[in-house]
Every structure is written in structure tokens, then in C-alpha cells.
PDB file of C-alpha atoms in Angstrom:
ATOM      1  CA  GLY A   4     167.231  93.731  21.650  1.00 87.00           C
ATOM      2  CA  ILE A   5     169.047  91.103  23.662  1.00 92.00           C
ATOM      3  CA  GLN A   6     171.138  92.309  26.589  1.00 95.00           C
ATOM      4  CA  VAL A   7     174.282  90.398  27.550  1.00 97.00           C
ATOM      5  CA  GLU A   8     176.033  90.748  30.883  1.00 97.00           C
ATOM      6  CA  GLN A   9     179.347  89.235  31.886  1.00 98.00           C
ATOM      7  CA  SER A  10     180.890  88.871  35.289  1.00 97.00           C
ATOM      8  CA  PRO A  11     183.264  89.560  36.807  1.00 97.00           C
ATOM      9  CA  PRO A  12     184.459  92.507  34.720  1.00 97.00           C
ATOM     10  CA  ASP A  13     188.042  91.999  35.899  1.00 97.00           C
ATOM     11  CA  LEU A  14     189.794  88.977  37.343  1.00 96.00           C
ATOM     12  CA  ILE A  15     193.347  88.601  38.592  1.00 97.00           C
ATOM     13  CA  LEU A  16     194.667  85.122  39.248  1.00 95.00           C
ATOM     14  CA  GLN A  17     197.884  83.531  40.301  1.00 97.00           C
ATOM     15  CA  GLU A  18     199.206  81.016  37.804  1.00 97.00           C
ATOM     16  CA  GLY A  19     197.720  77.601  38.502  1.00 97.00           C
ATOM     17  CA  ALA A  20     194.445  78.881  39.931  1.00 97.00           C
ATOM     18  CA  ASN A  21     190.993  78.036  38.579  1.00 97.00           C
ATOM     19  CA  SER A  22     188.322  80.525  37.545  1.00 96.00           C
ATOM     20  CA  THR A  23     184.698  80.746  36.464  1.00 97.00           C
ATOM     21  CA  LEU A  24     183.340  83.352  34.072  1.00 98.00           C
ATOM     22  CA  ARG A  25     179.632  84.030  33.729  1.00 98.00           C
ATOM     23  CA  CYS A  26     177.495  85.239  30.830  1.00 98.00           C
ATOM     24  CA  ASN A  27     173.825  86.139  31.356  1.00 98.00           C
ATOM     25  CA  PHE A  28     171.482  86.994  28.494  1.00 97.00           C
ATOM     26  CA  SER A  29     168.058  88.519  28.564  1.00 96.00           C
ATOM     27  CA  ASP A  30     166.191  86.417  25.988  1.00 93.00           C
ATOM     28  CA  SER A  31     166.245  82.978  24.458  1.00 92.00           C
ATOM     29  CA  VAL A  32     169.037  82.422  21.963  1.00 92.00           C
ATOM     30  CA  ASN A  33     170.022  79.683  19.591  1.00 89.00           C
ATOM     31  CA  ASN A  34     173.651  80.673  19.043  1.00 91.00           C
ATOM     32  CA  LEU A  35     176.212  81.299  21.763  1.00 95.00           C
ATOM     33  CA  GLN A  36     179.965  81.553  21.468  1.00 96.00           C
ATOM     34  CA  TRP A  37     182.860  82.199  23.822  1.00 98.00           C
ATOM     35  CA  PHE A  38     185.912  84.031  22.508  1.00 97.00           C
ATOM     36  CA  HIS A  39     189.322  84.956  23.858  1.00 97.00           C
ATOM     37  CA  GLN A  40     190.733  88.236  22.592  1.00 95.00           C
ATOM     38  CA  ASN A  41     194.502  88.236  22.708  1.00 90.00           C
ATOM     39  CA  PRO A  42     196.642  91.350  23.291  1.00 85.00           C
ATOM     40  CA  TRP A  43     196.852  91.930  19.510  1.00 86.00           C
ATOM     41  CA  GLY A  44     193.081  92.103  19.211  1.00 89.00           C
ATOM     42  CA  GLN A  45     192.483  88.755  17.524  1.00 91.00           C
ATOM     43  CA  LEU A  46     189.264  87.053  18.599  1.00 95.00           C
ATOM     44  CA  ILE A  47     189.918  83.356  19.035  1.00 95.00           C
ATOM     45  CA  ASN A  48     187.011  80.907  19.059  1.00 95.00           C
ATOM     46  CA  LEU A  49     186.851  78.943  22.270  1.00 97.00           C
ATOM     47  CA  PHE A  50     183.425  77.304  22.158  1.00 96.00           C
ATOM     48  CA  TYR A  51     180.279  77.270  20.102  1.00 94.00           C
ATOM     49  CA  ILE A  52     177.841  76.234  22.822  1.00 96.00           C
ATOM     50  CA  PRO A  53     174.167  77.193  22.533  1.00 94.00           C
ATOM     51  CA  SER A  54     173.408  74.453  25.066  1.00 94.00           C
ATOM     52  CA  GLY A  55     175.113  71.696  27.014  1.00 96.00           C
ATOM     53  CA  THR A  56     178.703  71.265  28.112  1.00 97.00           C
ATOM     54  CA  LYS A  57     181.947  71.160  26.158  1.00 97.00           C
ATOM     55  CA  GLN A  58     185.559  70.751  27.164  1.00 97.00           C
ATOM     56  CA  ASN A  59     188.793  71.544  25.404  1.00 95.00           C
ATOM     57  CA  GLY A  60     191.861  70.825  27.478  1.00 96.00           C
ATOM     58  CA  ARG A  61     191.935  73.130  30.487  1.00 97.00           C
ATOM     59  CA  LEU A  62     188.918  75.062  29.254  1.00 97.00           C
ATOM     60  CA  SER A  63     185.294  74.065  29.462  1.00 98.00           C
ATOM     61  CA  ALA A  64     181.905  75.728  29.159  1.00 98.00           C
ATOM     62  CA  THR A  65     178.326  75.019  30.101  1.00 98.00           C
ATOM     63  CA  THR A  66     175.223  76.732  28.765  1.00 97.00           C
ATOM     64  CA  VAL A  67     171.838  76.389  30.463  1.00 97.00           C
ATOM     65  CA  ALA A  68     169.678  77.903  27.748  1.00 94.00           C
ATOM     66  CA  THR A  69     166.419  77.630  29.689  1.00 95.00           C
ATOM     67  CA  GLU A  70     167.903  79.740  32.473  1.00 97.00           C
ATOM     68  CA  ARG A  71     169.672  82.115  30.086  1.00 97.00           C
ATOM     69  CA  TYR A  72     173.233  81.799  31.239  1.00 98.00           C
ATOM     70  CA  SER A  73     176.530  80.283  30.257  1.00 98.00           C
ATOM     71  CA  LEU A  74     179.610  79.593  32.345  1.00 98.00           C
ATOM     72  CA  GLY A  75     183.197  79.368  31.205  1.00 98.00           C
ATOM     73  CA  TYR A  76     185.799  77.539  33.269  1.00 97.00           C
ATOM     74  CA  ILE A  77     189.560  77.832  33.194  1.00 97.00           C
ATOM     75  CA  SER A  78     191.535  75.326  35.238  1.00 97.00           C
ATOM     76  CA  SER A  79     195.231  75.501  36.115  1.00 97.00           C
ATOM     77  CA  SER A  80     195.486  78.956  34.577  1.00 97.00           C
ATOM     78  CA  GLN A  81     198.603  80.002  32.683  1.00 96.00           C
ATOM     79  CA  THR A  82     199.948  83.445  31.860  1.00 95.00           C
ATOM     80  CA  THR A  83     199.005  82.858  28.222  1.00 94.00           C
ATOM     81  CA  ASP A  84     195.342  82.726  29.305  1.00 95.00           C
ATOM     82  CA  SER A  85     195.477  86.470  29.990  1.00 95.00           C
ATOM     83  CA  GLY A  86     193.286  88.651  27.818  1.00 95.00           C
ATOM     84  CA  VAL A  87     189.615  89.453  27.481  1.00 97.00           C
ATOM     85  CA  TYR A  88     186.945  86.770  27.328  1.00 98.00           C
ATOM     86  CA  PHE A  89     183.748  87.590  25.457  1.00 98.00           C
ATOM     87  CA  CYS A  90     180.430  85.874  25.241  1.00 97.00           C
ATOM     88  CA  ALA A  91     178.294  86.541  22.118  1.00 96.00           C
ATOM     89  CA  VAL A  92     174.714  85.455  21.474  1.00 95.00           C
ATOM     90  CA  SER A  93     172.138  85.631  18.712  1.00 91.00           C
ATOM     91  CA  ARG A  94     168.560  84.630  18.068  1.00 86.00           C
ATOM     92  CA  TYR A  95     167.384  82.955  14.908  1.00 75.00           C
ATOM     93  CA  GLY A  96     168.487  84.934  11.895  1.00 69.00           C
ATOM     94  CA  GLN A  97     169.480  87.992  13.922  1.00 77.00           C
ATOM     95  CA  ASN A  98     172.815  89.654  14.486  1.00 83.00           C
ATOM     96  CA  PHE A  99     175.178  88.730  17.293  1.00 89.00           C
ATOM     97  CA  VAL A 100     175.328  90.731  20.509  1.00 94.00           C
ATOM     98  CA  PHE A 101     178.531  90.710  22.520  1.00 96.00           C
ATOM     99  CA  GLY A 102     178.855  91.107  26.255  1.00 96.00           C
ATOM    100  CA  PRO A 103     181.262  93.665  27.741  1.00 96.00           C
ATOM    101  CA  GLY A 104     183.865  90.991  28.442  1.00 97.00           C
ATOM    102  CA  THR A 105     185.859  89.744  31.417  1.00 97.00           C
ATOM    103  CA  ARG A 106     189.461  90.965  31.538  1.00 97.00           C
ATOM    104  CA  LEU A 107     191.665  88.204  32.941  1.00 96.00           C
ATOM    105  CA  SER A 108     195.199  88.725  34.172  1.00 96.00           C
ATOM    106  CA  VAL A 109     197.187  85.647  35.186  1.00 96.00           C
ATOM    107  CA  LEU A 110     200.265  86.474  37.216  1.00 96.00           C
ATOM    108  CA  PRO A 111     203.382  84.265  37.204  1.00 94.00           C
TER     109      PRO A 111
ATOM    110  CA  ASP E   7     191.913  78.067   3.432  1.00 55.00           C
ATOM    111  CA  THR E   8     193.655  79.725   6.336  1.00 77.00           C
ATOM    112  CA  GLY E   9     190.764  81.723   7.777  1.00 93.00           C
ATOM    113  CA  VAL E  10     189.314  85.202   7.518  1.00 96.00           C
ATOM    114  CA  SER E  11     191.731  87.857   6.297  1.00 97.00           C
ATOM    115  CA  GLN E  12     191.493  91.622   6.467  1.00 98.00           C
ATOM    116  CA  ASP E  13     193.431  94.343   4.736  1.00 97.00           C
ATOM    117  CA  PRO E  14     194.974  96.669   5.737  1.00 97.00           C
ATOM    118  CA  ARG E  15     195.821  95.743   9.302  1.00 96.00           C
ATOM    119  CA  HIS E  16     196.418  99.354  10.256  1.00 97.00           C
ATOM    120  CA  LYS E  17     195.256 102.596   8.684  1.00 98.00           C
ATOM    121  CA  ILE E  18     196.074 106.131   9.755  1.00 98.00           C
ATOM    122  CA  THR E  19     194.172 108.884   8.019  1.00 98.00           C
ATOM    123  CA  LYS E  20     193.348 112.520   8.420  1.00 97.00           C
ATOM    124  CA  ARG E  21     189.894 113.697   9.346  1.00 97.00           C
ATOM    125  CA  GLY E  22     187.732 114.167   6.270  1.00 97.00           C
ATOM    126  CA  GLN E  23     189.456 111.513   4.165  1.00 98.00           C
ATOM    127  CA  ASN E  24     187.738 108.415   2.835  1.00 98.00           C
ATOM    128  CA  VAL E  25     188.991 104.951   3.757  1.00 98.00           C
ATOM    129  CA  THR E  26     188.130 101.477   2.494  1.00 98.00           C
ATOM    130  CA  PHE E  27     188.749  98.151   4.218  1.00 98.00           C
ATOM    131  CA  ARG E  28     188.603  94.706   2.708  1.00 98.00           C
ATOM    132  CA  CYS E  29     187.580  91.380   4.200  1.00 98.00           C
ATOM    133  CA  ASP E  30     188.068  87.971   2.632  1.00 97.00           C
ATOM    134  CA  PRO E  31     185.928  85.375   4.405  1.00 96.00           C
ATOM    135  CA  ILE E  32     186.470  81.649   4.665  1.00 94.00           C
ATOM    136  CA  SER E  33     185.691  80.512   1.144  1.00 91.00           C
ATOM    137  CA  GLU E  34     182.595  78.372   1.668  1.00 87.00           C
ATOM    138  CA  HIS E  35     180.990  80.697   4.205  1.00 92.00           C
ATOM    139  CA  ASN E  36     177.729  82.340   3.187  1.00 91.00           C
ATOM    140  CA  ARG E  37     177.499  84.991   5.897  1.00 91.00           C
ATOM    141  CA  LEU E  38     179.840  87.899   6.441  1.00 95.00           C
ATOM    142  CA  TYR E  39     179.676  90.326   9.344  1.00 95.00           C
ATOM    143  CA  TRP E  40     181.278  93.683  10.125  1.00 97.00           C
ATOM    144  CA  TYR E  41     181.805  94.866  13.690  1.00 96.00           C
ATOM    145  CA  ARG E  42     183.415  97.875  15.306  1.00 97.00           C
ATOM    146  CA  GLN E  43     185.295  97.688  18.579  1.00 96.00           C
ATOM    147  CA  THR E  44     186.463 100.659  20.616  1.00 95.00           C
ATOM    148  CA  LEU E  45     188.928 100.486  23.475  1.00 91.00           C
ATOM    149  CA  GLY E  46     187.620  98.592  26.472  1.00 90.00           C
ATOM    150  CA  GLN E  47     184.366  97.582  24.824  1.00 93.00           C
ATOM    151  CA  GLY E  48     183.014  94.459  23.199  1.00 94.00           C
ATOM    152  CA  PRO E  49     182.557  94.346  19.423  1.00 96.00           C
ATOM    153  CA  GLU E  50     179.412  96.124  18.192  1.00 95.00           C
ATOM    154  CA  PHE E  51     177.519  94.814  15.194  1.00 94.00           C
ATOM    155  CA  LEU E  52     177.500  97.037  12.110  1.00 95.00           C
ATOM    156  CA  THR E  53     176.066  94.970   9.262  1.00 95.00           C
ATOM    157  CA  TYR E  54     175.920  91.516   7.762  1.00 92.00           C
ATOM    158  CA  PHE E  55     175.528  89.849   4.393  1.00 93.00           C
ATOM    159  CA  GLN E  56     173.971  86.552   3.426  1.00 90.00           C
ATOM    160  CA  ASN E  57     175.785  85.810   0.197  1.00 91.00           C
ATOM    161  CA  GLU E  58     175.644  89.130  -1.691  1.00 92.00           C
ATOM    162  CA  ALA E  59     172.517  90.478   0.046  1.00 92.00           C
ATOM    163  CA  GLN E  60     172.960  92.965   2.883  1.00 92.00           C
ATOM    164  CA  LEU E  61     170.303  91.754   5.321  1.00 89.00           C
ATOM    165  CA  GLU E  62     170.726  93.958   8.342  1.00 88.00           C
ATOM    166  CA  LYS E  63     172.343  97.269   9.236  1.00 90.00           C
ATOM    167  CA  SER E  64     172.846  98.666  12.706  1.00 91.00           C
ATOM    168  CA  ARG E  65     171.850 102.224  13.473  1.00 88.00           C
ATOM    169  CA  LEU E  66     175.559 102.680  14.230  1.00 83.00           C
ATOM    170  CA  LEU E  67     176.095 102.521  10.475  1.00 85.00           C
ATOM    171  CA  SER E  68     175.581 106.158   9.581  1.00 87.00           C
ATOM    172  CA  ASP E  69     175.179 107.304   5.992  1.00 92.00           C
ATOM    173  CA  ARG E  70     178.942 107.875   5.859  1.00 95.00           C
ATOM    174  CA  PHE E  71     179.431 104.109   6.030  1.00 96.00           C
ATOM    175  CA  SER E  72     178.744 101.749   3.175  1.00 95.00           C
ATOM    176  CA  ALA E  73     179.448  98.062   2.796  1.00 96.00           C
ATOM    177  CA  GLU E  74     179.329  95.799  -0.220  1.00 95.00           C
ATOM    178  CA  ARG E  75     179.822  92.146  -0.938  1.00 96.00           C
ATOM    179  CA  PRO E  76     179.786  91.774  -4.705  1.00 90.00           C
ATOM    180  CA  LYS E  77     179.303  88.219  -5.919  1.00 86.00           C
ATOM    181  CA  GLY E  78     179.011  87.022  -2.361  1.00 84.00           C
ATOM    182  CA  SER E  79     182.747  86.667  -1.867  1.00 91.00           C
ATOM    183  CA  PHE E  80     184.953  89.389  -0.350  1.00 96.00           C
ATOM    184  CA  SER E  81     183.456  92.488   1.238  1.00 97.00           C
ATOM    185  CA  THR E  82     184.477  96.109   1.491  1.00 97.00           C
ATOM    186  CA  LEU E  83     183.594  98.652   4.155  1.00 98.00           C
ATOM    187  CA  GLU E  84     184.005 102.289   3.176  1.00 97.00           C
ATOM    188  CA  ILE E  85     183.909 105.241   5.522  1.00 97.00           C
ATOM    189  CA  GLN E  86     183.514 108.622   3.897  1.00 97.00           C
ATOM    190  CA  ARG E  87     184.562 111.938   5.460  1.00 97.00           C
ATOM    191  CA  THR E  88     186.164 110.215   8.436  1.00 97.00           C
ATOM    192  CA  GLU E  89     185.785 111.726  11.885  1.00 96.00           C
ATOM    193  CA  GLN E  90     187.946 111.224  14.961  1.00 96.00           C
ATOM    194  CA  GLY E  91     185.105 109.233  16.509  1.00 95.00           C
ATOM    195  CA  ASP E  92     185.532 106.637  13.765  1.00 96.00           C
ATOM    196  CA  SER E  93     188.852 105.574  15.299  1.00 97.00           C
ATOM    197  CA  ALA E  94     188.362 101.940  16.285  1.00 97.00           C
ATOM    198  CA  MET E  95     189.166  98.360  15.394  1.00 97.00           C
ATOM    199  CA  TYR E  96     187.001  97.146  12.510  1.00 98.00           C
ATOM    200  CA  LEU E  97     186.439  93.406  12.656  1.00 97.00           C
ATOM    201  CA  CYS E  98     185.096  91.075  10.023  1.00 97.00           C
ATOM    202  CA  ALA E  99     183.675  87.630  10.678  1.00 95.00           C
ATOM    203  CA  SER E 100     182.228  84.905   8.510  1.00 94.00           C
ATOM    204  CA  SER E 101     180.043  81.882   9.134  1.00 91.00           C
ATOM    205  CA  LEU E 102     178.348  79.033   7.367  1.00 88.00           C
ATOM    206  CA  SER E 103     174.844  79.603   8.551  1.00 79.00           C
ATOM    207  CA  GLY E 104     172.242  76.911   8.731  1.00 70.00           C
ATOM    208  CA  LEU E 105     168.587  77.350   7.861  1.00 61.00           C
ATOM    209  CA  ALA E 106     167.185  80.555   9.392  1.00 58.00           C
ATOM    210  CA  GLY E 107     170.363  81.061  11.378  1.00 55.00           C
ATOM    211  CA  SER E 108     169.935  77.881  13.326  1.00 60.00           C
ATOM    212  CA  TYR E 109     173.659  77.138  13.329  1.00 70.00           C
ATOM    213  CA  ASN E 110     175.915  80.112  12.994  1.00 79.00           C
ATOM    214  CA  GLU E 111     179.453  79.826  14.377  1.00 88.00           C
ATOM    215  CA  GLN E 112     181.426  82.929  13.534  1.00 91.00           C
ATOM    216  CA  PHE E 113     185.126  83.095  12.758  1.00 94.00           C
ATOM    217  CA  PHE E 114     186.891  86.431  13.012  1.00 95.00           C
ATOM    218  CA  GLY E 115     189.660  88.065  11.050  1.00 96.00           C
ATOM    219  CA  PRO E 116     192.552  89.950  12.684  1.00 95.00           C
ATOM    220  CA  GLY E 117     190.850  93.327  12.302  1.00 96.00           C
ATOM    221  CA  THR E 118     191.801  96.681  10.790  1.00 97.00           C
ATOM    222  CA  ARG E 119     192.827  99.306  13.310  1.00 97.00           C
ATOM    223  CA  LEU E 120     191.782 102.769  12.104  1.00 98.00           C
ATOM    224  CA  THR E 121     193.242 105.951  13.568  1.00 98.00           C
ATOM    225  CA  VAL E 122     191.754 109.252  12.443  1.00 98.00           C
ATOM    226  CA  LEU E 123     193.960 112.246  13.195  1.00 96.00           C
TER     227      LEU E 123
END
């Protein structure tokens, strides 16, 4: 099955800093999502981005499907950005595979 | 519709007891997924339904686990003879899938946290 890697595993930032999260996957996919899991366990949709670039406020993401990676960007980080960021991928008609996540801590 | 809902939010049970969780997807969504998440890990796929048909089951879904989605609406996940290793967050997601899974954005519920004593 598809393997998904995320880096870095842990990230500590000072409030206001920028960061880049990476998701690598081992095979071609046609679905890719980024999620933020808050401290209560809720998975919040950030982006549905099987290819291309999207932006939503301070967050953006880029997926280069041909090279099997996706990047997530957080600019001007805030303490409320803390939590775990997951990338999840699937191929046509198959189940989703999640990466191990990047745990982000934003310090005031 | 306010999103995917799950009930209960927390369940504490003794080893050997049976438990059942419910998931209500977003109403027009045709796919429904169950995942399990243990501490420090990403969610792991358990099973999914396309309407009322259960199309795929992970090998994580032992014969003590059973899931149903009667009439293609809500779904239930039952665990029989619970073990301490079943302690985890059980997450449900739904999606409106395009042809052959070509578009498939998932939306997650808040999860049911199971503790087996």
C-alpha cells in the first residue's frame, strides 16, 4: 500500500514565525488532504489539494503530484495554530492513508 | 446540516464487554469511513461504506469488530469482548465521492474515545 511520510515530526516556533510542513507519498494519488487536529482530537479540514496551490488566510499548500509531495505553509504563526498536522492520501477508489503527523507548538 | 456527529463522545467499559458507537454522516454524503487513532499516531483506516455496501475492511478489523450502515444513512461500529488494546479514539468521516473515487474530500466527526479497563 501507499506509504506517507511527514516531516518534521515536531516543530516549535515562536509566535509570528513562518513554517513549512512536508508530506511525501510513495505512489501516485488522486486525493490529498491536510488536516489540523486540535487538542480535543477534532480533525479540521485545511485543504483538499490533490494538485496545485491553494491559500486560506495565513495558511497555504502546494501539491506536486508528479513528484509525490505536498507542502503546507503557515505564516505569522499564532498560538492557536498549535496541534498536530496530518496529511492523508488515497488512490482511485481506495481507502485513505494518513501520515504520522507533524506536532506543532507555537510559543507566545 | 451541521456536519458529522458521533455518539457517545466518551465510553468507559470493562474488558470483555460489548460496545457500540454511532456515526451520523453529512446527509447527502454517500461514503462513510471508520478510523481508529491511538495516542501519538495518525488515524488508521478500519472500513468504509459506499451507501449501504461495505466495500473495504482493513486487516485491523478483527472478527470482534463489525460495522453496519443500514439504508445508507447512519452507521454503527460494534466491538465485542473488548480488550485493553481496543482503547483508542474511534473516528468517523463522510464524503461525497465522485466517480471511482475521483473526488473524495472527507469530513470528520469529533470521535468517540474508548477506554477499556
